[in-house]
Amino acid sequence: MPELPEVETVARGVDARVRGRRVEEVWLGEKPEPLKSPAAVIANALTGARIARVHRVGKTIVFDLEERERGQAKAKEGNWRPSARQFLVHLGMTGRLLVNDAGVERAAHTHAVLSLDDGSELRFVDPRRFGRLAVAESGEVVRGAGSSKEGGAKATAKKQKKERVGSERGEFAGTGREPLRISAADFRALFRGRKTAIKAALLNQSLLHGVGNIYADEGLFRAGVRPARQAARVTAAELERLRVGLVAVLKAAIKKGGSSVSDYVDAEGARGFFQLEHNVYQRAGEPCRVCGATIKRIVVGGRSTHYCGVCQR
DNA sequence: CATGTTTCCTGACAGC
DNA sequence: TGCTGTCAGGAAACAT
């Protein structure tokens, strides 16, 4: 399942392939498309736009777009300006973003295809349909769910706070803080007074975004903290070990192209290798690499959770 | 608001 | 062989 390192890997790979390309045509799949924004909004935002940059915010892949200057219709090949809209892709559990030559046969469960001006195609493939596509309007809030049916008035009026668009320059800012950049003090503050399990808090995307089940378990192992501990009771020293451990494990995973459990692949369809270096995730019943004790599996926050009962307290 | 539970969706896999 | 049941899990929706 794609978490921060996997999403980062995909974003980098896609960026290398599509940056500067112009979107000539947009195809969106059948009825139950995984769209957060209405199909017309997505098609309208993308068709004719140029892709300025692709990057990652939390677990979301963000496409910065440019559009042609108005007025000067004669269009020398050069009058582009930043678009007020960004294209957002969330891979969910099984989503893939692939860049293929248009001639390559489309995989099953292909839900969206952007035809680019160099004859390649950016394809969104997602068997389980947990992934989401959306357009963020500068200065607006990208709401979660509901709007998948209707982008309508009701959705706009409702409570808004989920994903911020516009921290500073009106860009999509995600739901929480970036694990790789948050300060020690801000990190500690996230968990202050929280009665939920530290693992559940780590998975809460409105606190930290980008950390999922794999790296929550791996980070807690590095910190020597048991996943079920109440967040508020984890000491400052432990939280700092947790922050440092998370940064280390996330960076190490990015270097290895992410973890390919289930069926994750990058923009070229290549698997990652970090799963080979997991200390606890999906290693229940196997010996701890540090102390040799048997790795345990429990359920925390509704998620399967792995830890070493000796190394983690 | 904080927290816990249910739901979506389909491939993979265990068991018969 | 082939069918059935169970599981996985990100995040929205719903419940408490």
PDB file of C-alpha atoms in Angstrom, chain A:
ATOM      1  CA  MET A   1       0.000   0.000   0.000  1.00  0.00           C
ATOM      2  CA  PRO A   2       1.402   3.302  -1.004  1.00  0.00           C
ATOM      3  CA  GLU A   3       2.518   5.491   1.875  1.00  0.00           C
ATOM      4  CA  LEU A   4       4.878   8.439   1.880  1.00  0.00           C
ATOM      5  CA  PRO A   5       7.950   6.685   0.409  1.00  0.00           C
ATOM      6  CA  GLU A   6       5.946   4.915  -2.275  1.00  0.00           C
ATOM      7  CA  VAL A   7       4.029   8.053  -3.202  1.00  0.00           C
ATOM      8  CA  GLU A   8       7.268  10.026  -3.282  1.00  0.00           C
ATOM      9  CA  THR A   9       8.791   7.442  -5.595  1.00  0.00           C
ATOM     10  CA  VAL A  10       5.813   7.529  -7.922  1.00  0.00           C
ATOM     11  CA  ALA A  11       5.694  11.333  -7.931  1.00  0.00           C
ATOM     12  CA  ARG A  12       9.377  11.587  -8.806  1.00  0.00           C
ATOM     13  CA  GLY A  13       9.078   9.011 -11.549  1.00  0.00           C
ATOM     14  CA  VAL A  14       6.012  10.624 -13.051  1.00  0.00           C
ATOM     15  CA  ASP A  15       7.581  14.064 -12.800  1.00  0.00           C
ATOM     16  CA  ALA A  16      10.626  12.906 -14.725  1.00  0.00           C
ATOM     17  CA  ARG A  17       8.395  11.644 -17.506  1.00  0.00           C
ATOM     18  CA  VAL A  18       5.648  14.204 -17.855  1.00  0.00           C
ATOM     19  CA  ARG A  19       7.076  17.527 -16.737  1.00  0.00           C
ATOM     20  CA  GLY A  20       6.619  20.059 -19.507  1.00  0.00           C
ATOM     21  CA  ARG A  21       4.209  17.848 -21.419  1.00  0.00           C
ATOM     22  CA  ARG A  22       0.887  19.195 -22.605  1.00  0.00           C
ATOM     23  CA  VAL A  23      -2.325  17.285 -21.964  1.00  0.00           C
ATOM     24  CA  GLU A  24      -4.093  16.809 -25.258  1.00  0.00           C
ATOM     25  CA  GLU A  25      -6.953  14.608 -24.225  1.00  0.00           C
ATOM     26  CA  VAL A  26      -8.539  13.285 -21.053  1.00  0.00           C
ATOM     27  CA  TRP A  27     -10.429  10.051 -20.746  1.00  0.00           C
ATOM     28  CA  LEU A  28     -12.269   9.159 -17.558  1.00  0.00           C
ATOM     29  CA  GLY A  29     -13.731   5.726 -16.983  1.00  0.00           C
ATOM     30  CA  GLU A  30     -17.208   4.388 -16.466  1.00  0.00           C
ATOM     31  CA  LYS A  31     -19.871   5.203 -13.923  1.00  0.00           C
ATOM     32  CA  PRO A  32     -18.342   4.590 -10.518  1.00  0.00           C
ATOM     33  CA  GLU A  33     -15.163   6.433 -11.260  1.00  0.00           C
ATOM     34  CA  PRO A  34     -13.012   7.216  -8.282  1.00  0.00           C
ATOM     35  CA  LEU A  35     -13.524  10.926  -8.679  1.00  0.00           C
ATOM     36  CA  LYS A  36     -13.657  13.401  -5.870  1.00  0.00           C
ATOM     37  CA  SER A  37     -14.329  16.253  -8.241  1.00  0.00           C
ATOM     38  CA  PRO A  38     -16.951  16.036 -11.005  1.00  0.00           C
ATOM     39  CA  ALA A  39     -15.624  14.538 -14.221  1.00  0.00           C
ATOM     40  CA  ALA A  40     -16.287  17.742 -16.132  1.00  0.00           C
ATOM     41  CA  VAL A  41     -14.212  19.763 -13.693  1.00  0.00           C
ATOM     42  CA  ILE A  42     -11.298  17.376 -13.997  1.00  0.00           C
ATOM     43  CA  ALA A  43     -11.452  17.171 -17.774  1.00  0.00           C
ATOM     44  CA  ASN A  44     -11.770  20.925 -18.045  1.00  0.00           C
ATOM     45  CA  ALA A  45      -8.843  21.630 -15.754  1.00  0.00           C
ATOM     46  CA  LEU A  46      -6.541  19.214 -17.542  1.00  0.00           C
ATOM     47  CA  THR A  47      -7.385  19.433 -21.210  1.00  0.00           C
ATOM     48  CA  GLY A  48      -4.931  21.727 -22.936  1.00  0.00           C
ATOM     49  CA  ALA A  49      -2.976  22.353 -19.761  1.00  0.00           C
ATOM     50  CA  ARG A  50       0.742  21.899 -19.415  1.00  0.00           C
ATOM     51  CA  ILE A  51       2.236  19.932 -16.545  1.00  0.00           C
ATOM     52  CA  ALA A  52       4.694  22.199 -14.770  1.00  0.00           C
ATOM     53  CA  ARG A  53       5.673  19.866 -11.963  1.00  0.00           C
ATOM     54  CA  VAL A  54       4.625  16.711 -10.146  1.00  0.00           C
ATOM     55  CA  HIS A  55       5.300  16.332  -6.449  1.00  0.00           C
ATOM     56  CA  ARG A  56       4.021  14.797  -3.243  1.00  0.00           C
ATOM     57  CA  VAL A  57       2.067  16.256  -0.341  1.00  0.00           C
ATOM     58  CA  GLY A  58       1.348  13.669   2.337  1.00  0.00           C
ATOM     59  CA  LYS A  59       0.077  10.660   0.393  1.00  0.00           C
ATOM     60  CA  THR A  60      -1.303  12.821  -2.391  1.00  0.00           C
ATOM     61  CA  ILE A  61       0.406  13.284  -5.763  1.00  0.00           C
ATOM     62  CA  VAL A  62       0.054  16.902  -6.875  1.00  0.00           C
ATOM     63  CA  PHE A  63       0.270  18.116 -10.466  1.00  0.00           C
ATOM     64  CA  ASP A  64       1.048  21.811 -10.845  1.00  0.00           C
ATOM     65  CA  LEU A  65      -0.509  23.010 -14.078  1.00  0.00           C
ATOM     66  CA  GLU A  66      -0.006  25.855 -16.488  1.00  0.00           C
ATOM     67  CA  GLU A  67      -2.470  27.202 -18.993  1.00  0.00           C
ATOM     68  CA  ARG A  68      -2.182  29.376 -22.047  1.00  0.00           C
ATOM     69  CA  GLU A  69      -2.371  33.103 -21.686  1.00  0.00           C
ATOM     70  CA  ARG A  70      -5.700  34.454 -22.755  1.00  0.00           C
ATOM     71  CA  GLY A  71      -6.181  37.120 -25.308  1.00  0.00           C
ATOM     72  CA  GLN A  72      -3.105  36.542 -27.399  1.00  0.00           C
ATOM     73  CA  ALA A  73      -4.752  33.795 -29.323  1.00  0.00           C
ATOM     74  CA  LYS A  74      -2.070  33.690 -31.945  1.00  0.00           C
ATOM     75  CA  ALA A  75      -0.040  31.809 -29.384  1.00  0.00           C
ATOM     76  CA  LYS A  76       3.596  31.720 -29.854  1.00  0.00           C
ATOM     77  CA  GLU A  77       4.777  28.538 -28.249  1.00  0.00           C
ATOM     78  CA  GLY A  78       5.465  30.251 -25.015  1.00  0.00           C
ATOM     79  CA  ASN A  79       2.733  32.154 -23.331  1.00  0.00           C
ATOM     80  CA  TRP A  80       1.959  29.971 -20.372  1.00  0.00           C
ATOM     81  CA  ARG A  81       1.021  31.065 -16.911  1.00  0.00           C
ATOM     82  CA  PRO A  82       0.493  29.106 -13.686  1.00  0.00           C
ATOM     83  CA  SER A  83      -2.992  27.655 -13.431  1.00  0.00           C
ATOM     84  CA  ALA A  84      -5.139  28.316 -10.387  1.00  0.00           C
ATOM     85  CA  ARG A  85      -5.918  24.623 -10.318  1.00  0.00           C
ATOM     86  CA  GLN A  86      -3.939  21.570  -9.367  1.00  0.00           C
ATOM     87  CA  PHE A  87      -4.653  17.962 -10.245  1.00  0.00           C
ATOM     88  CA  LEU A  88      -4.587  15.623  -7.246  1.00  0.00           C
ATOM     89  CA  VAL A  89      -4.143  11.867  -7.282  1.00  0.00           C
ATOM     90  CA  HIS A  90      -4.486   9.664  -4.220  1.00  0.00           C
ATOM     91  CA  LEU A  91      -3.487   6.054  -4.806  1.00  0.00           C
ATOM     92  CA  GLY A  92      -5.550   4.581  -1.984  1.00  0.00           C
ATOM     93  CA  MET A  93      -4.492   0.983  -1.487  1.00  0.00           C
ATOM     94  CA  THR A  94      -3.974  -0.402  -4.934  1.00  0.00           C
ATOM     95  CA  GLY A  95      -3.788   2.646  -7.161  1.00  0.00           C
ATOM     96  CA  ARG A  96      -1.051   2.965  -9.766  1.00  0.00           C
ATOM     97  CA  LEU A  97       0.053   5.882 -11.890  1.00  0.00           C
ATOM     98  CA  LEU A  98       1.810   4.654 -14.984  1.00  0.00           C
ATOM     99  CA  VAL A  99       3.363   6.431 -17.927  1.00  0.00           C
ATOM    100  CA  ASN A 100       3.117   4.276 -21.030  1.00  0.00           C
ATOM    101  CA  ASP A 101       3.399   4.692 -24.735  1.00  0.00           C
ATOM    102  CA  ALA A 102      -0.071   5.111 -26.193  1.00  0.00           C
ATOM    103  CA  GLY A 103       0.399   1.887 -28.095  1.00  0.00           C
ATOM    104  CA  VAL A 104       0.783  -0.223 -24.978  1.00  0.00           C
ATOM    105  CA  GLU A 105      -2.371  -2.076 -24.069  1.00  0.00           C
ATOM    106  CA  ARG A 106      -4.274  -0.656 -21.143  1.00  0.00           C
ATOM    107  CA  ALA A 107      -4.287  -2.657 -17.943  1.00  0.00           C
ATOM    108  CA  ALA A 108      -7.534  -3.872 -16.425  1.00  0.00           C
ATOM    109  CA  HIS A 109      -9.116  -1.389 -14.032  1.00  0.00           C
ATOM    110  CA  THR A 110      -7.775   1.633 -15.854  1.00  0.00           C
ATOM    111  CA  HIS A 111      -9.973   4.508 -14.706  1.00  0.00           C
ATOM    112  CA  ALA A 112      -8.316   7.549 -16.230  1.00  0.00           C
ATOM    113  CA  VAL A 113      -5.962   8.299 -19.111  1.00  0.00           C
ATOM    114  CA  LEU A 114      -4.279  11.582 -19.985  1.00  0.00           C
ATOM    115  CA  SER A 115      -2.929  11.643 -23.522  1.00  0.00           C
ATOM    116  CA  LEU A 116       0.208  13.757 -23.690  1.00  0.00           C
ATOM    117  CA  ASP A 117       1.758  15.651 -26.579  1.00  0.00           C
ATOM    118  CA  ASP A 118       4.729  13.302 -26.926  1.00  0.00           C
ATOM    119  CA  GLY A 119       2.597  10.262 -27.638  1.00  0.00           C
ATOM    120  CA  SER A 120       2.747   8.917 -24.116  1.00  0.00           C
ATOM    121  CA  GLU A 121      -0.137   8.401 -21.732  1.00  0.00           C
ATOM    122  CA  LEU A 122      -0.444   8.921 -18.012  1.00  0.00           C
ATOM    123  CA  ARG A 123      -2.741   6.190 -16.713  1.00  0.00           C
ATOM    124  CA  PHE A 124      -4.486   5.726 -13.414  1.00  0.00           C
ATOM    125  CA  VAL A 125      -5.138   2.079 -12.633  1.00  0.00           C
ATOM    126  CA  ASP A 126      -6.853   0.940  -9.453  1.00  0.00           C
ATOM    127  CA  PRO A 127      -8.449  -2.487  -9.013  1.00  0.00           C
ATOM    128  CA  ARG A 128      -9.867  -1.814  -5.589  1.00  0.00           C
ATOM    129  CA  ARG A 129     -11.018   1.710  -6.324  1.00  0.00           C
ATOM    130  CA  PHE A 130      -9.888   3.215  -3.073  1.00  0.00           C
ATOM    131  CA  GLY A 131      -7.850   5.796  -4.942  1.00  0.00           C
ATOM    132  CA  ARG A 132      -9.199   9.251  -5.746  1.00  0.00           C
ATOM    133  CA  LEU A 133      -8.771  11.890  -8.398  1.00  0.00           C
ATOM    134  CA  ALA A 134      -9.592  15.522  -7.784  1.00  0.00           C
ATOM    135  CA  VAL A 135      -8.960  19.089  -8.829  1.00  0.00           C
ATOM    136  CA  ALA A 136      -7.955  21.629  -6.231  1.00  0.00           C
ATOM    137  CA  GLU A 137      -8.986  25.183  -6.890  1.00  0.00           C
ATOM    138  CA  SER A 138      -6.591  27.726  -5.531  1.00  0.00           C
ATOM    139  CA  GLY A 139      -7.999  29.288  -2.395  1.00  0.00           C
ATOM    140  CA  GLU A 140     -10.684  26.658  -2.087  1.00  0.00           C
ATOM    141  CA  VAL A 141     -10.947  23.703   0.168  1.00  0.00           C
ATOM    142  CA  VAL A 142     -10.912  20.274  -1.355  1.00  0.00           C
ATOM    143  CA  ARG A 143     -13.523  18.400   0.524  1.00  0.00           C
ATOM    144  CA  GLY A 144     -13.437  14.736   1.109  1.00  0.00           C
ATOM    145  CA  ALA A 145     -16.041  12.295  -0.044  1.00  0.00           C
ATOM    146  CA  GLY A 146     -19.544  13.596  -0.681  1.00  0.00           C
ATOM    147  CA  SER A 147     -18.508  15.678  -3.594  1.00  0.00           C
ATOM    148  CA  SER A 148     -17.831  12.545  -5.565  1.00  0.00           C
ATOM    149  CA  LYS A 149     -21.492  12.447  -6.428  1.00  0.00           C
ATOM    150  CA  GLU A 150     -22.238  16.096  -6.623  1.00  0.00           C
ATOM    151  CA  GLY A 151     -19.811  18.931  -6.615  1.00  0.00           C
ATOM    152  CA  GLY A 152     -22.838  20.962  -5.812  1.00  0.00           C
ATOM    153  CA  ALA A 153     -23.765  23.733  -3.492  1.00  0.00           C
ATOM    154  CA  LYS A 154     -24.473  21.552  -0.533  1.00  0.00           C
ATOM    155  CA  ALA A 155     -20.938  20.269  -0.485  1.00  0.00           C
ATOM    156  CA  THR A 156     -19.488  23.751  -0.513  1.00  0.00           C
ATOM    157  CA  ALA A 157     -21.550  25.008   2.341  1.00  0.00           C
ATOM    158  CA  LYS A 158     -20.702  22.220   4.669  1.00  0.00           C
ATOM    159  CA  LYS A 159     -17.949  22.010   7.156  1.00  0.00           C
ATOM    160  CA  GLN A 160     -14.644  22.631   5.536  1.00  0.00           C
ATOM    161  CA  LYS A 161     -11.331  21.952   7.078  1.00  0.00           C
ATOM    162  CA  LYS A 162     -10.037  18.769   5.626  1.00  0.00           C
ATOM    163  CA  GLU A 163      -7.441  19.526   3.062  1.00  0.00           C
ATOM    164  CA  ARG A 164      -6.043  22.982   2.946  1.00  0.00           C
ATOM    165  CA  VAL A 165      -5.426  24.670  -0.336  1.00  0.00           C
ATOM    166  CA  GLY A 166      -3.534  27.780   0.235  1.00  0.00           C
ATOM    167  CA  SER A 167      -1.207  27.828   3.152  1.00  0.00           C
ATOM    168  CA  GLU A 168       0.962  30.445   1.535  1.00  0.00           C
ATOM    169  CA  ARG A 169       0.785  30.519  -2.198  1.00  0.00           C
ATOM    170  CA  GLY A 170      -2.665  29.047  -2.624  1.00  0.00           C
ATOM    171  CA  GLU A 171      -1.398  25.553  -3.150  1.00  0.00           C
ATOM    172  CA  PHE A 172      -2.712  22.264  -1.961  1.00  0.00           C
ATOM    173  CA  ALA A 173      -1.286  21.685   1.501  1.00  0.00           C
ATOM    174  CA  GLY A 174      -2.785  18.386   2.531  1.00  0.00           C
ATOM    175  CA  THR A 175      -4.410  17.539   5.814  1.00  0.00           C
ATOM    176  CA  GLY A 176      -1.587  17.566   8.320  1.00  0.00           C
ATOM    177  CA  ARG A 177       2.109  18.128   8.848  1.00  0.00           C
ATOM    178  CA  GLU A 178       4.959  16.693   6.799  1.00  0.00           C
ATOM    179  CA  PRO A 179       6.846  14.032   8.780  1.00  0.00           C
ATOM    180  CA  LEU A 180      10.134  14.812   7.047  1.00  0.00           C
ATOM    181  CA  ARG A 181      10.024  18.478   7.935  1.00  0.00           C
ATOM    182  CA  ILE A 182       8.199  18.899  11.235  1.00  0.00           C
ATOM    183  CA  SER A 183      10.244  20.229  14.169  1.00  0.00           C
ATOM    184  CA  ALA A 184      10.764  18.264  17.360  1.00  0.00           C
ATOM    185  CA  ALA A 185       8.593  20.647  19.369  1.00  0.00           C
ATOM    186  CA  ASP A 186       5.744  20.625  16.858  1.00  0.00           C
ATOM    187  CA  PHE A 187       5.933  16.858  16.658  1.00  0.00           C
ATOM    188  CA  ARG A 188       5.541  16.518  20.419  1.00  0.00           C
ATOM    189  CA  ALA A 189       2.635  18.943  20.389  1.00  0.00           C
ATOM    190  CA  LEU A 190       0.708  16.741  17.974  1.00  0.00           C
ATOM    191  CA  PHE A 191       0.265  14.051  20.593  1.00  0.00           C
ATOM    192  CA  ARG A 192      -0.222  16.155  23.676  1.00  0.00           C
ATOM    193  CA  GLY A 193      -3.358  15.170  25.567  1.00  0.00           C
ATOM    194  CA  ARG A 194      -4.393  12.483  23.093  1.00  0.00           C
ATOM    195  CA  LYS A 195      -5.982   9.483  24.679  1.00  0.00           C
ATOM    196  CA  THR A 196      -5.867   7.317  21.613  1.00  0.00           C
ATOM    197  CA  ALA A 197      -3.073   4.818  20.965  1.00  0.00           C
ATOM    198  CA  ILE A 198       0.152   6.301  19.618  1.00  0.00           C
ATOM    199  CA  LYS A 199      -0.149   4.080  16.566  1.00  0.00           C
ATOM    200  CA  ALA A 200      -3.661   5.327  15.834  1.00  0.00           C
ATOM    201  CA  ALA A 201      -2.450   8.901  16.226  1.00  0.00           C
ATOM    202  CA  LEU A 202       0.377   8.255  13.759  1.00  0.00           C
ATOM    203  CA  LEU A 203      -2.153   7.029  11.218  1.00  0.00           C
ATOM    204  CA  ASN A 204      -4.318  10.117  11.667  1.00  0.00           C
ATOM    205  CA  GLN A 205      -3.629  12.111   8.517  1.00  0.00           C
ATOM    206  CA  SER A 206      -4.894  15.336   9.989  1.00  0.00           C
ATOM    207  CA  LEU A 207      -1.997  15.222  12.443  1.00  0.00           C
ATOM    208  CA  LEU A 208       0.905  13.870  10.415  1.00  0.00           C
ATOM    209  CA  HIS A 209       0.196  13.023   6.813  1.00  0.00           C
ATOM    210  CA  GLY A 210       1.996  10.409   4.799  1.00  0.00           C
ATOM    211  CA  VAL A 211       2.535   7.786   7.473  1.00  0.00           C
ATOM    212  CA  GLY A 212       0.524   4.603   6.992  1.00  0.00           C
ATOM    213  CA  ASN A 213       0.459   1.172   8.516  1.00  0.00           C
ATOM    214  CA  ILE A 214       3.899   0.019   7.442  1.00  0.00           C
ATOM    215  CA  TYR A 215       5.914   3.026   8.545  1.00  0.00           C
ATOM    216  CA  ALA A 216       3.934   3.579  11.719  1.00  0.00           C
ATOM    217  CA  ASP A 217       4.943   0.084  12.849  1.00  0.00           C
ATOM    218  CA  GLU A 218       8.528   0.496  11.658  1.00  0.00           C
ATOM    219  CA  GLY A 219       8.890   3.911  13.258  1.00  0.00           C
ATOM    220  CA  LEU A 220       7.562   2.687  16.587  1.00  0.00           C
ATOM    221  CA  PHE A 221      10.014  -0.192  16.484  1.00  0.00           C
ATOM    222  CA  ARG A 222      12.915   2.185  15.966  1.00  0.00           C
ATOM    223  CA  ALA A 223      11.676   4.300  18.848  1.00  0.00           C
ATOM    224  CA  GLY A 224      11.239   1.303  21.154  1.00  0.00           C
ATOM    225  CA  VAL A 225       7.636   2.249  21.851  1.00  0.00           C
ATOM    226  CA  ARG A 226       4.708  -0.159  21.905  1.00  0.00           C
ATOM    227  CA  PRO A 227       1.983   0.726  19.404  1.00  0.00           C
ATOM    228  CA  ALA A 228      -0.871   0.459  21.902  1.00  0.00           C
ATOM    229  CA  ARG A 229       0.589   2.978  24.337  1.00  0.00           C
ATOM    230  CA  GLN A 230      -1.653   5.964  24.915  1.00  0.00           C
ATOM    231  CA  ALA A 231      -0.243   8.831  22.883  1.00  0.00           C
ATOM    232  CA  ALA A 232      -0.309  11.296  25.775  1.00  0.00           C
ATOM    233  CA  ARG A 233       1.775   8.920  27.884  1.00  0.00           C
ATOM    234  CA  VAL A 234       4.650   8.623  25.487  1.00  0.00           C
ATOM    235  CA  THR A 235       7.486  10.681  26.956  1.00  0.00           C
ATOM    236  CA  ALA A 236       9.186  13.596  25.241  1.00  0.00           C
ATOM    237  CA  ALA A 237      12.363  11.573  24.838  1.00  0.00           C
ATOM    238  CA  GLU A 238      10.438   8.705  23.273  1.00  0.00           C
ATOM    239  CA  LEU A 239       8.592  11.040  20.947  1.00  0.00           C
ATOM    240  CA  GLU A 240      11.865  12.447  19.753  1.00  0.00           C
ATOM    241  CA  ARG A 241      13.164   8.937  19.101  1.00  0.00           C
ATOM    242  CA  LEU A 242       9.927   8.325  17.232  1.00  0.00           C
ATOM    243  CA  ARG A 243      10.310  11.429  15.082  1.00  0.00           C
ATOM    244  CA  VAL A 244      13.932  10.639  14.285  1.00  0.00           C
ATOM    245  CA  GLY A 245      13.088   6.990  13.670  1.00  0.00           C
ATOM    246  CA  LEU A 246      10.278   7.889  11.313  1.00  0.00           C
ATOM    247  CA  VAL A 247      12.428  10.281   9.330  1.00  0.00           C
ATOM    248  CA  ALA A 248      15.166   7.656   9.073  1.00  0.00           C
ATOM    249  CA  VAL A 249      12.884   4.849   8.007  1.00  0.00           C
ATOM    250  CA  LEU A 250      10.992   7.016   5.516  1.00  0.00           C
ATOM    251  CA  LYS A 251      14.195   8.244   3.920  1.00  0.00           C
ATOM    252  CA  ALA A 252      15.680   4.761   3.801  1.00  0.00           C
ATOM    253  CA  ALA A 253      12.521   3.488   2.152  1.00  0.00           C
ATOM    254  CA  ILE A 254      12.554   6.256  -0.451  1.00  0.00           C
ATOM    255  CA  LYS A 255      16.103   5.215  -1.328  1.00  0.00           C
ATOM    256  CA  LYS A 256      14.918   1.683  -1.958  1.00  0.00           C
ATOM    257  CA  GLY A 257      11.999   2.751  -4.098  1.00  0.00           C
ATOM    258  CA  GLY A 258       9.444   2.046  -1.380  1.00  0.00           C
ATOM    259  CA  SER A 259       7.998  -1.189  -0.023  1.00  0.00           C
ATOM    260  CA  SER A 260       6.227  -3.537  -2.392  1.00  0.00           C
ATOM    261  CA  VAL A 261       3.824  -5.408  -0.211  1.00  0.00           C
ATOM    262  CA  SER A 262       0.630  -6.261  -2.075  1.00  0.00           C
ATOM    263  CA  ASP A 263       1.160  -4.879  -5.545  1.00  0.00           C
ATOM    264  CA  TYR A 264       2.769  -1.478  -5.364  1.00  0.00           C
ATOM    265  CA  VAL A 265       4.846  -0.387  -8.357  1.00  0.00           C
ATOM    266  CA  ASP A 266       6.318   2.918  -9.458  1.00  0.00           C
ATOM    267  CA  ALA A 267       5.643   4.925 -12.616  1.00  0.00           C
ATOM    268  CA  GLU A 268       7.626   2.444 -14.683  1.00  0.00           C
ATOM    269  CA  GLY A 269       5.926  -0.555 -13.190  1.00  0.00           C
ATOM    270  CA  ALA A 270       8.958  -1.450 -11.088  1.00  0.00           C
ATOM    271  CA  ARG A 271       8.668  -2.795  -7.574  1.00  0.00           C
ATOM    272  CA  GLY A 272      10.403  -1.354  -4.513  1.00  0.00           C
ATOM    273  CA  PHE A 273      12.729  -3.231  -2.221  1.00  0.00           C
ATOM    274  CA  PHE A 274      12.304  -1.802   1.230  1.00  0.00           C
ATOM    275  CA  GLN A 275       9.984  -4.627   2.297  1.00  0.00           C
ATOM    276  CA  LEU A 276      13.114  -6.727   2.599  1.00  0.00           C
ATOM    277  CA  GLU A 277      14.330  -4.450   5.361  1.00  0.00           C
ATOM    278  CA  HIS A 278      11.208  -4.334   7.500  1.00  0.00           C
ATOM    279  CA  ASN A 279      11.884  -5.065  11.141  1.00  0.00           C
ATOM    280  CA  VAL A 280       8.347  -5.839  12.206  1.00  0.00           C
ATOM    281  CA  TYR A 281       5.744  -5.176   9.527  1.00  0.00           C
ATOM    282  CA  GLN A 282       4.247  -8.473   8.369  1.00  0.00           C
ATOM    283  CA  ARG A 283       6.883 -10.392  10.286  1.00  0.00           C
ATOM    284  CA  ALA A 284       4.602 -11.844  12.974  1.00  0.00           C
ATOM    285  CA  GLY A 285       5.980 -15.123  14.277  1.00  0.00           C
ATOM    286  CA  GLU A 286       9.456 -14.391  12.963  1.00  0.00           C
ATOM    287  CA  PRO A 287      12.399 -13.519  15.199  1.00  0.00           C
ATOM    288  CA  CYS A 288      13.214  -9.916  16.020  1.00  0.00           C
ATOM    289  CA  ARG A 289      16.294  -8.839  14.103  1.00  0.00           C
ATOM    290  CA  VAL A 290      17.645  -7.135  17.210  1.00  0.00           C
ATOM    291  CA  CYS A 291      16.859  -9.442  20.134  1.00  0.00           C
ATOM    292  CA  GLY A 292      15.528 -12.617  18.596  1.00  0.00           C
ATOM    293  CA  ALA A 293      12.170 -12.529  20.381  1.00  0.00           C
ATOM    294  CA  THR A 294       9.125 -13.484  18.351  1.00  0.00           C
ATOM    295  CA  ILE A 295       7.420 -10.562  16.612  1.00  0.00           C
ATOM    296  CA  LYS A 296       3.814 -10.173  17.724  1.00  0.00           C
ATOM    297  CA  ARG A 297       0.715  -9.146  15.836  1.00  0.00           C
ATOM    298  CA  ILE A 298      -2.212  -7.322  17.417  1.00  0.00           C
ATOM    299  CA  VAL A 299      -4.936  -4.962  16.214  1.00  0.00           C
ATOM    300  CA  VAL A 300      -4.676  -1.273  17.056  1.00  0.00           C
ATOM    301  CA  GLY A 301      -7.019   1.313  15.666  1.00  0.00           C
ATOM    302  CA  GLY A 302      -8.564  -1.351  13.490  1.00  0.00           C
ATOM    303  CA  ARG A 303      -5.258  -2.015  11.769  1.00  0.00           C
ATOM    304  CA  SER A 304      -3.027  -5.020  12.002  1.00  0.00           C
ATOM    305  CA  THR A 305      -0.031  -4.022  14.060  1.00  0.00           C
ATOM    306  CA  HIS A 306       3.364  -5.647  14.499  1.00  0.00           C
ATOM    307  CA  TYR A 307       5.926  -5.152  17.244  1.00  0.00           C
ATOM    308  CA  CYS A 308       8.624  -6.727  19.378  1.00  0.00           C
ATOM    309  CA  GLY A 309       7.528  -7.153  22.982  1.00  0.00           C
ATOM    310  CA  VAL A 310      11.106  -7.015  24.192  1.00  0.00           C
ATOM    311  CA  CYS A 311      12.515  -4.097  22.193  1.00  0.00           C
ATOM    312  CA  GLN A 312       9.370  -2.033  22.509  1.00  0.00           C
ATOM    313  CA  ARG A 313       7.945  -0.800  25.798  1.00  0.00           C
TER     314      ARG A 313
END
